Coordinates of C-alpha atoms in Angstrom, one line a residue:
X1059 CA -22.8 10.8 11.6
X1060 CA -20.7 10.6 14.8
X1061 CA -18.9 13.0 16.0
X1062 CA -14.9 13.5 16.0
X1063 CA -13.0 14.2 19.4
X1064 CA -12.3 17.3 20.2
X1065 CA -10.8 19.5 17.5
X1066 CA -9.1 22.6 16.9
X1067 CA -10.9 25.2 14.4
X1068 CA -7.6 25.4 12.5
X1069 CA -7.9 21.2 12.5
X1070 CA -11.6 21.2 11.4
X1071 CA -11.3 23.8 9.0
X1072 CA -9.3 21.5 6.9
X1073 CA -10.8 18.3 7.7
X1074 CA -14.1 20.5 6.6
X1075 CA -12.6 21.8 3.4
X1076 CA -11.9 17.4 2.3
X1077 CA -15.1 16.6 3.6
X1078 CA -16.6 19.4 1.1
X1079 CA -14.9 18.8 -2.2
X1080 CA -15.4 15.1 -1.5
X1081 CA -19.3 15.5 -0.8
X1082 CA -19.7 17.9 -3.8
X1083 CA -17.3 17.1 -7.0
X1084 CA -15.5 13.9 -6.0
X1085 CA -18.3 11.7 -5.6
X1086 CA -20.3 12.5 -8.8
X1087 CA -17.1 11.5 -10.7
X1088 CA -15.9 8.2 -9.0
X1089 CA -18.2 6.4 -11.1
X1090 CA -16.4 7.3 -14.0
X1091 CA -13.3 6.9 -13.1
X1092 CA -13.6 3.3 -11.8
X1093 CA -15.2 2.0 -15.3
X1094 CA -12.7 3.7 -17.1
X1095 CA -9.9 3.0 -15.0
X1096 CA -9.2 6.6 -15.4
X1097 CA -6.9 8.8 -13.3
X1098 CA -9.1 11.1 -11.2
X1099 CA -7.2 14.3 -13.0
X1100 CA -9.9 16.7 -11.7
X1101 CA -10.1 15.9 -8.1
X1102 CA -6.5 16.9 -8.0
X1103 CA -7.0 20.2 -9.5
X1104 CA -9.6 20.8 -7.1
X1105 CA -6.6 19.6 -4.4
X1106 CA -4.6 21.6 -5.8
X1107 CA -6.5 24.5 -5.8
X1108 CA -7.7 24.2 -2.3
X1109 CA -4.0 23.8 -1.2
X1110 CA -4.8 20.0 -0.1
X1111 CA -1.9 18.9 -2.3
X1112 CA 0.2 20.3 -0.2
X1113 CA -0.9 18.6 3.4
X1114 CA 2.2 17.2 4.8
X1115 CA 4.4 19.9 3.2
X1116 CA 5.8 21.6 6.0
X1117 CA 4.7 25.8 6.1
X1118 CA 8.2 26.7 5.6
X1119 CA 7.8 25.7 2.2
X1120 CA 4.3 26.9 1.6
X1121 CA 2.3 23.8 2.9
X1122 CA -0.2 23.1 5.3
X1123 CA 1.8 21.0 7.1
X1124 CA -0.8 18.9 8.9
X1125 CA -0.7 16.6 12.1
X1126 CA -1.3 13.4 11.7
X1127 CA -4.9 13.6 13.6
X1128 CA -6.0 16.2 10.6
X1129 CA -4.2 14.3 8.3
X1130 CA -6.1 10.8 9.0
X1131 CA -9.8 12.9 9.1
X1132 CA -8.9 14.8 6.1
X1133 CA -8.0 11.4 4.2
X1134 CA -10.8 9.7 5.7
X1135 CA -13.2 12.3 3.9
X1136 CA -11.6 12.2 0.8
X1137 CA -11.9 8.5 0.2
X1138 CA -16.0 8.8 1.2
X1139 CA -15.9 10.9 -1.8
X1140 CA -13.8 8.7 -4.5
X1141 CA -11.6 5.8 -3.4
X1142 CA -9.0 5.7 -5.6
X1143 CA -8.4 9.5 -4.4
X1144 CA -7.2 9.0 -1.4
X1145 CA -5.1 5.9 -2.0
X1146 CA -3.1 7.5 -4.3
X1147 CA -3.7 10.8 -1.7
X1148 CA -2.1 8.6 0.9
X1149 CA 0.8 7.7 -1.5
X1150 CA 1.6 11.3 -2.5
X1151 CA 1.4 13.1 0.9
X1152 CA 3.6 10.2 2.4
X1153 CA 6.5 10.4 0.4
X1154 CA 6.7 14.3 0.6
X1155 CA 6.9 13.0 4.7
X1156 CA 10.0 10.7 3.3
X1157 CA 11.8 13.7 1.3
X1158 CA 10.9 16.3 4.6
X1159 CA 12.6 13.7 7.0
X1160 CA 15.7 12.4 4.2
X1161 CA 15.9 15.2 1.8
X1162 CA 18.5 17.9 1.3
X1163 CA 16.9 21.5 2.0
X1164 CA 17.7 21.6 -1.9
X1165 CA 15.3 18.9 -2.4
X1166 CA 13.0 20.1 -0.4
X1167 CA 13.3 23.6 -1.7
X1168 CA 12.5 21.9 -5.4
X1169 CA 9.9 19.2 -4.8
X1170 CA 7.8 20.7 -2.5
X1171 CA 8.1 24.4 -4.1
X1172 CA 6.4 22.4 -7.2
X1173 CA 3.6 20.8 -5.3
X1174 CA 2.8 24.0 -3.9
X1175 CA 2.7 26.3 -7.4
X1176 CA 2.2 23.7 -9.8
X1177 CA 0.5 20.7 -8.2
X1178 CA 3.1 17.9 -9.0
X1179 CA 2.7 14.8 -7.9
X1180 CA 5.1 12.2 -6.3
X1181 CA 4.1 8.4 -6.2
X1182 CA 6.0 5.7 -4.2
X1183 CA 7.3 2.9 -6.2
X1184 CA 8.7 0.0 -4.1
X1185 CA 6.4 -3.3 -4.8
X1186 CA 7.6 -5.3 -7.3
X1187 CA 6.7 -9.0 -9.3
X1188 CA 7.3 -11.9 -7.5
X1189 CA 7.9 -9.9 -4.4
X1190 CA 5.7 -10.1 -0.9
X1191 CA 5.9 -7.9 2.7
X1192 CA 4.1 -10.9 4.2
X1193 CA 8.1 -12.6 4.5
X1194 CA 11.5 -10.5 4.3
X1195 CA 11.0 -8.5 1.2
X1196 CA 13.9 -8.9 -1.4
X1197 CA 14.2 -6.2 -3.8
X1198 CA 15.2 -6.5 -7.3
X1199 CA 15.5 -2.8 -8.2
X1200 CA 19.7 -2.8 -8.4
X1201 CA 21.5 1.0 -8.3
X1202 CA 25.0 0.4 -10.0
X1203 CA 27.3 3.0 -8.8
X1204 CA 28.3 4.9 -12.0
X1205 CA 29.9 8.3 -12.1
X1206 CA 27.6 10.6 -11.1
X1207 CA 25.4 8.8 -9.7
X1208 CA 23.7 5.4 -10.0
X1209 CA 22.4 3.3 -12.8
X1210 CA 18.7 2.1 -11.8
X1211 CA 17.5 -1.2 -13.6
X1212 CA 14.3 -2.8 -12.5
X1213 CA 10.6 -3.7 -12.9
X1214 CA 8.1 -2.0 -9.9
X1215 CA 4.8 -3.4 -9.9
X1216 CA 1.1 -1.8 -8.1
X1217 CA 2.8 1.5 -8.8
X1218 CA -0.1 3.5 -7.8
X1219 CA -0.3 6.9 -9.9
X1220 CA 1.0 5.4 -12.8
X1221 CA 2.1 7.7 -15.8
X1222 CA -0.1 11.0 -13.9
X1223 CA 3.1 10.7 -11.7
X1224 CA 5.5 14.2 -12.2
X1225 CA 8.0 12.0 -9.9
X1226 CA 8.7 8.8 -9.1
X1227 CA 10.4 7.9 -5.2
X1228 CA 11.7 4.8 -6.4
X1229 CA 13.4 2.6 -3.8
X1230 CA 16.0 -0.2 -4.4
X1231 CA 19.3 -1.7 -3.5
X1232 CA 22.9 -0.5 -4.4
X1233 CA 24.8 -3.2 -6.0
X1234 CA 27.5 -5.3 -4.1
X1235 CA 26.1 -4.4 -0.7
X1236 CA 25.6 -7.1 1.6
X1237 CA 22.7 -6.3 3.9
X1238 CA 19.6 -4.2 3.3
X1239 CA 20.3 -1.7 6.2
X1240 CA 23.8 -0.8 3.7
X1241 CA 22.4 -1.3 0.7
X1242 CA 18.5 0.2 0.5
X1243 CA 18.5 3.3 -0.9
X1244 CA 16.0 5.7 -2.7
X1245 CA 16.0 8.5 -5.4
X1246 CA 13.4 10.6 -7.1
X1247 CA 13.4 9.6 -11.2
X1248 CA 10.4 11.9 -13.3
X1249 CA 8.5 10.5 -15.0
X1250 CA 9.7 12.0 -18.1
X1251 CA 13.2 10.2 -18.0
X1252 CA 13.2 8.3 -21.4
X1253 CA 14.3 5.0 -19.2
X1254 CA 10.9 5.0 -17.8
X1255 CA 8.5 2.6 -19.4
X1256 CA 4.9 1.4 -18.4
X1257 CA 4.8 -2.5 -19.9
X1258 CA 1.5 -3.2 -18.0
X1259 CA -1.3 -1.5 -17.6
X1260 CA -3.3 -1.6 -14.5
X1261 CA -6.7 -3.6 -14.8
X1262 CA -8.1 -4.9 -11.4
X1263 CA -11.2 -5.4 -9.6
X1264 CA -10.8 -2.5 -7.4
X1265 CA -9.1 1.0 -7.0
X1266 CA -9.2 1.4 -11.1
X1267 CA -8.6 5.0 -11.0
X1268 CA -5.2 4.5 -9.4
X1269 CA -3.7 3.3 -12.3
X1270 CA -1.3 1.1 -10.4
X1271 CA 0.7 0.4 -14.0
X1272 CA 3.7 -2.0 -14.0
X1273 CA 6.8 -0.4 -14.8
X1274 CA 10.2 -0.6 -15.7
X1275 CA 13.1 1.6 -15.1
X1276 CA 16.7 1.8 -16.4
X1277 CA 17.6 4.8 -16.0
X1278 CA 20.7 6.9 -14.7
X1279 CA 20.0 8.7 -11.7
X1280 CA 22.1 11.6 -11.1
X1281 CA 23.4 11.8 -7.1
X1282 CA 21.7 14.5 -6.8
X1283 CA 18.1 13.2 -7.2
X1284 CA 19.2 10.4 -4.4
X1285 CA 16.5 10.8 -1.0
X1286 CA 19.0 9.9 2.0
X1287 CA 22.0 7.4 2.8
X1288 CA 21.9 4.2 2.2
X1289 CA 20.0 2.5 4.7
X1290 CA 18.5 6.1 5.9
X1291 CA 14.9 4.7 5.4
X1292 CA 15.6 2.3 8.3
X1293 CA 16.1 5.4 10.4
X1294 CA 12.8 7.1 10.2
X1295 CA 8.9 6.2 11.0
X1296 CA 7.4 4.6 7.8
X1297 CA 4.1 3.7 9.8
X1298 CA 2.4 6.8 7.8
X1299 CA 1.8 4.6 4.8
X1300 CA -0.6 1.7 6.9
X1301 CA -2.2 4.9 9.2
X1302 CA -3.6 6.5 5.7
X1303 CA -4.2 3.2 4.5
X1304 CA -6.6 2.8 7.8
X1305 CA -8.6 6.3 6.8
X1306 CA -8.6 5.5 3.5
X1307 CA -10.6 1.9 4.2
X1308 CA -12.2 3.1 6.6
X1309 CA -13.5 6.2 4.6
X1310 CA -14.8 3.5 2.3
X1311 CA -16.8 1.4 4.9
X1312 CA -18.1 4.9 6.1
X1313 CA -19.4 6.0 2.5
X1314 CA -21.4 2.3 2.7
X1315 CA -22.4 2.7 5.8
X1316 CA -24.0 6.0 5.3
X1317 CA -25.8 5.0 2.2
X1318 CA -27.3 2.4 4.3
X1319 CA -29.1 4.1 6.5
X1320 CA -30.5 6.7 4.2
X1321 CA -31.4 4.0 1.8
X1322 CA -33.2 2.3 5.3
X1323 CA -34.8 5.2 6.1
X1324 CA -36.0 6.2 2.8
X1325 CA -36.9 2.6 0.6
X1326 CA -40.1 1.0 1.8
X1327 CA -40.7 -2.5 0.2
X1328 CA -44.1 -3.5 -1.1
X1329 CA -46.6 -4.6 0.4
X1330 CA -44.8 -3.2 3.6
X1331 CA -46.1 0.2 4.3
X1332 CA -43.1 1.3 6.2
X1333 CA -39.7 2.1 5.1
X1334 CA -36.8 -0.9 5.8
X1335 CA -35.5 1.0 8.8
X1336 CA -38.6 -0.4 10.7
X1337 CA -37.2 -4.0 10.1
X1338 CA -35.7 -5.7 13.5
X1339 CA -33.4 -7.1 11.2
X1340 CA -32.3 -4.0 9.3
X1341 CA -32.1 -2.8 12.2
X1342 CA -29.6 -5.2 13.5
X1343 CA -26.8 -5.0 11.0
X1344 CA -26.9 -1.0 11.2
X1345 CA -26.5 -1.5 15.1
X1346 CA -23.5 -3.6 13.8
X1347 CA -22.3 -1.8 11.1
X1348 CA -22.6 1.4 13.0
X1349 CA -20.7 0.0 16.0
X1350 CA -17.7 -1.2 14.1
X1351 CA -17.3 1.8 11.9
X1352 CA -17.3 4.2 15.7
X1353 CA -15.0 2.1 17.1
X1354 CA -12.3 1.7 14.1
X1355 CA -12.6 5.9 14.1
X1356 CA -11.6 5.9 17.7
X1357 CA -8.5 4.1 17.0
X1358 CA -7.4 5.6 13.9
X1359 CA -7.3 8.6 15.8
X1360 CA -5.6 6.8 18.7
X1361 CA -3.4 6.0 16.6
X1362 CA -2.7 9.1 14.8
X1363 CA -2.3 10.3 18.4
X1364 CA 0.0 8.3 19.2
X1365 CA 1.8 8.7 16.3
X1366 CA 2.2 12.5 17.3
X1367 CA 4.4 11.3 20.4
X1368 CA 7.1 10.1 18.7
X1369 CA 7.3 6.7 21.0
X1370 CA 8.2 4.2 17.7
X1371 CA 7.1 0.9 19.4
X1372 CA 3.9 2.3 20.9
X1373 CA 2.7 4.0 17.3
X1374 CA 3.4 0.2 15.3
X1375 CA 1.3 -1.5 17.8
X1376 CA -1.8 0.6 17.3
X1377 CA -1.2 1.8 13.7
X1378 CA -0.8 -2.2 13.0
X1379 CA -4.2 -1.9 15.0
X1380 CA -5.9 0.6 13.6
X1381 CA -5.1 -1.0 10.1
X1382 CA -6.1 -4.0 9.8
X1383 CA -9.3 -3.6 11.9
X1384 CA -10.6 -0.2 9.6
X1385 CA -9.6 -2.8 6.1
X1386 CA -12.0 -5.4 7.7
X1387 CA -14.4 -3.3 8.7
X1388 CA -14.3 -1.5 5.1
X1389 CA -14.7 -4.3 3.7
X1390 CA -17.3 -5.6 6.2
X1391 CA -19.4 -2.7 5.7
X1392 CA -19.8 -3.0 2.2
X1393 CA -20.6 -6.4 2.2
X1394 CA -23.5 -6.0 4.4
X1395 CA -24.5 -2.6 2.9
X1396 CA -24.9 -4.9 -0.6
X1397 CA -26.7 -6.9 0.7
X1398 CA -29.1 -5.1 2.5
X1399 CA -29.7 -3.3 -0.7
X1400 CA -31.0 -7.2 -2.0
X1401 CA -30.6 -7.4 -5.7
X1402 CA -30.5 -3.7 -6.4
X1403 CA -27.0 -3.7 -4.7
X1404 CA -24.8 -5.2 -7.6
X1405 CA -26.4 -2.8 -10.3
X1406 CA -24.0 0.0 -11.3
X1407 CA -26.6 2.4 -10.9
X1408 CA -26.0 2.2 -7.0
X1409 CA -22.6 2.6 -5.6
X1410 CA -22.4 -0.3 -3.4
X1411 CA -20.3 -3.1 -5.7
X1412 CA -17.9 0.0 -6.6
X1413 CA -17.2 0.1 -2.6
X1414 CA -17.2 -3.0 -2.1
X1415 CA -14.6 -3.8 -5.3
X1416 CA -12.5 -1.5 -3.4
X1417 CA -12.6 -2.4 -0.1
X1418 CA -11.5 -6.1 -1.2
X1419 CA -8.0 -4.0 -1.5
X1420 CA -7.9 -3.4 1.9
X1421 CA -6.6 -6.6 3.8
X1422 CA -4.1 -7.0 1.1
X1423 CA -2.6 -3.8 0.8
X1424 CA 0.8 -3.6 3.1
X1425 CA 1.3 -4.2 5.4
X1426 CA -1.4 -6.9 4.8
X1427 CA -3.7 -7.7 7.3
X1428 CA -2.2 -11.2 8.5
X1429 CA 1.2 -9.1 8.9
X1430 CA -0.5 -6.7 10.9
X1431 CA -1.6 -9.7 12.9
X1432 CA 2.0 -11.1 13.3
X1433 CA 3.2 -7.9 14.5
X1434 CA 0.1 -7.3 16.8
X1435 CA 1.0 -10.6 18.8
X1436 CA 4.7 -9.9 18.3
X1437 CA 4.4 -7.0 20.6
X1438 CA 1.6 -7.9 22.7
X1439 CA 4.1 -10.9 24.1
X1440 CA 6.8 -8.6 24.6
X1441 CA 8.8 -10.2 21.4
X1442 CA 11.2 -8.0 18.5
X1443 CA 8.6 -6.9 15.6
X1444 CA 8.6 -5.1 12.4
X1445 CA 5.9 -4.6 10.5
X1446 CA 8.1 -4.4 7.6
X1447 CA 11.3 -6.3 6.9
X1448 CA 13.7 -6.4 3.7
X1449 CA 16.6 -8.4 2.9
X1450 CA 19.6 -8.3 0.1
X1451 CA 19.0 -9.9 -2.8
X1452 CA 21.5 -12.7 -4.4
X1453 CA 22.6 -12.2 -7.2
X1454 CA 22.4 -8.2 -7.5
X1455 CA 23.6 -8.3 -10.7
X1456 CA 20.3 -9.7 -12.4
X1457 CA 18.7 -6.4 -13.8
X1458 CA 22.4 -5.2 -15.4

């Protein structure tokens, strides 16, 4: 409904393609997946097979290889169609950005070679129980130096993708280190390693389809599959998980919004002889709606923008930005798009309680929106700021 800055043809083309297969297959089936909390198996094939799994893979290796402006539109579109799509979108085209910037050119030559022919998918698998990014995050996950490579023991919760995972990114600490800049390190386990075991499924309010399972891992990891030095994550821009986070909530709030005026222009109310759209009142909270969902656009693709120039302090104040204001208006949006829609809003004939169950994600998700906040203000006054922050735990020997 309102138009994107300016934009490259080879930019649109793919923001176009999403935008399609979101409009015309994705959205007929998010229904489904949400009350089964079912894996959206079939949007991916259509990914797949419109070379959208492969986004962020850089061209060498047969990818798209997509800036972050197309990147953030493309997700954006996506997540109109079926939420739980492009969260675990976002999840899956950010870590192949992880194993471009850590990886070995063997490991890129392998993982991305499969997304490309065969569509595999990688989640990222770094929450855990009793854990929270509001504070200094303390991970649990412990990789034992063994020879070879590492023992991995540890229980990863919200691990979005669940069992339709090929791969898992798993991140955790190496044992005996003192400090999480020496001791945070990552490796890619499959998903068919016998250690590997799901011990809760995922059954939420919101985002059902992303199967975001509780498992466990004790596996051995072979040095080979390790993503980077210890510490190496420290090193490189992680902002790419809260930007897709932005387009993905956003997205949402956009899908509500939409709704909302067709369903204003189109329902008329007995006895009124007009449709609602003639209401001052309906009116009104479009005018709102309508303003909050242009502006939060704006800056997601100021921040994508900004992300593009490589300044690190610059692209955490306005991806911080751009996060937490498109998860509150997501979530705002579908809110007032329910209840504009009166009663007829929490039947599961109409799509608005499904929005709105996901957009409740959206402030939570991290970095959460009081985080983003923090940081905001952090940088605004000229103070240190990270939006995330993780500490070594005591004792390390707990998940031997």
């Amino acid at each position: 409904m309102f138009p994107l800055p300016p934009l490259s043809d080879e930019q649109r083309a793919v923001i176009d393609r999403a935008a399609a297969l979101a409009r015309e297959r994705f959205a007929a089936r998010a229904a489904k997946y949400d009350a089964e909390s079912a894996f959206p198996y079939e949007n991916y094939r259509d990914l797949h097979q419109a070379r959208l799994l492969a986004l962020t893979v850089p061209r060498a290796y047969g990818g798209v290889e997509a800036d972050p402006i197309t990147y953030v539109h493309a997700l954006r579109e996506i997540a109109k169609g079926c939420s739980a799509t492009g969260l675990t979108f976002n999840m899956h085209c950010t870590v192949t950005g992880l194993i471009a910037a850590l990886g070995t050119e063997e490991h890129r030559r392998r993982y991305f070679v499969e997304i490309v022919e065969r569509g595999a998918l990688i989640a990222s698998i770094t929450s855990e129980p009793e854990q929270s990014f509001r504070d200094k995050y303390v991970l649990q996950t412990v990789f034992r130096p063994v020879p070879g490579g590492y023992h991995v023991a540890g229980v990863k919760q919200f691990c979005s993708l669940g069992d339709a995972a090929d791969y898992y990114f798993l991140t955790g600490v190496v044992e005996g280190t003192t400090s999480a800049r020496d001791g945070v390190i990552s490796a890619i386990v499959p998903r068919t390693d016998p250690g590997v075991k799901v011990e809760g499924l995922w059954n939420a309010t919101g985002m059902r389809g992303t199967i975001s399972h509780t498992i466990r891992y004790d596996s051995m990891v072979p040095a080979a599959n390790v993503i980077g030095e210890p510490g190496a994550l420290f090193n490189i821009d992680l902002s790419g998980f809260a930007l897709g986070y932005a387009a993905v909530y956003l997205g949402i709030g956009e899908a509500a919004f939409e709704f909302m005026v067709e369903y204003a222009r189109t329902k008329t109310l007995k006895p009124a002889t007009e449709p609602m759209s003639h209401h001052p009142l309906v009116q009104r909270t479009i005018a709102e709606v309508g303003t909050a969902i242009r502006a939060a656009r704006l800056l997601l693709h100021e921040a994508a923008r900004v992300r593009m120039t490589g300044d690190k302090e610059a692209t955490m104040l306005v991806v911080n930005q751009a996060k937490t204001y498109s998860a509150d208006v997501g979530l705002m949006a579908t809110e007032r798009a329910l209840r504009l829609a009166g009663g007829r809003g929490i039947l599961k004939d109409l799509p608005l309680e499904r929005w709105h169950r996901d957009a409740l994600a959206g402030p939570v998700m991290p970095p959460a929106n009081d985080r983003c906040l923090e940081t905001i203000g952090k940088l605004l006054c000229g103070l240190r700021a990270a939006t995330l922050e993780f500490q070594s735990p005591r004792p390390l020997a707990v998940y031997r």
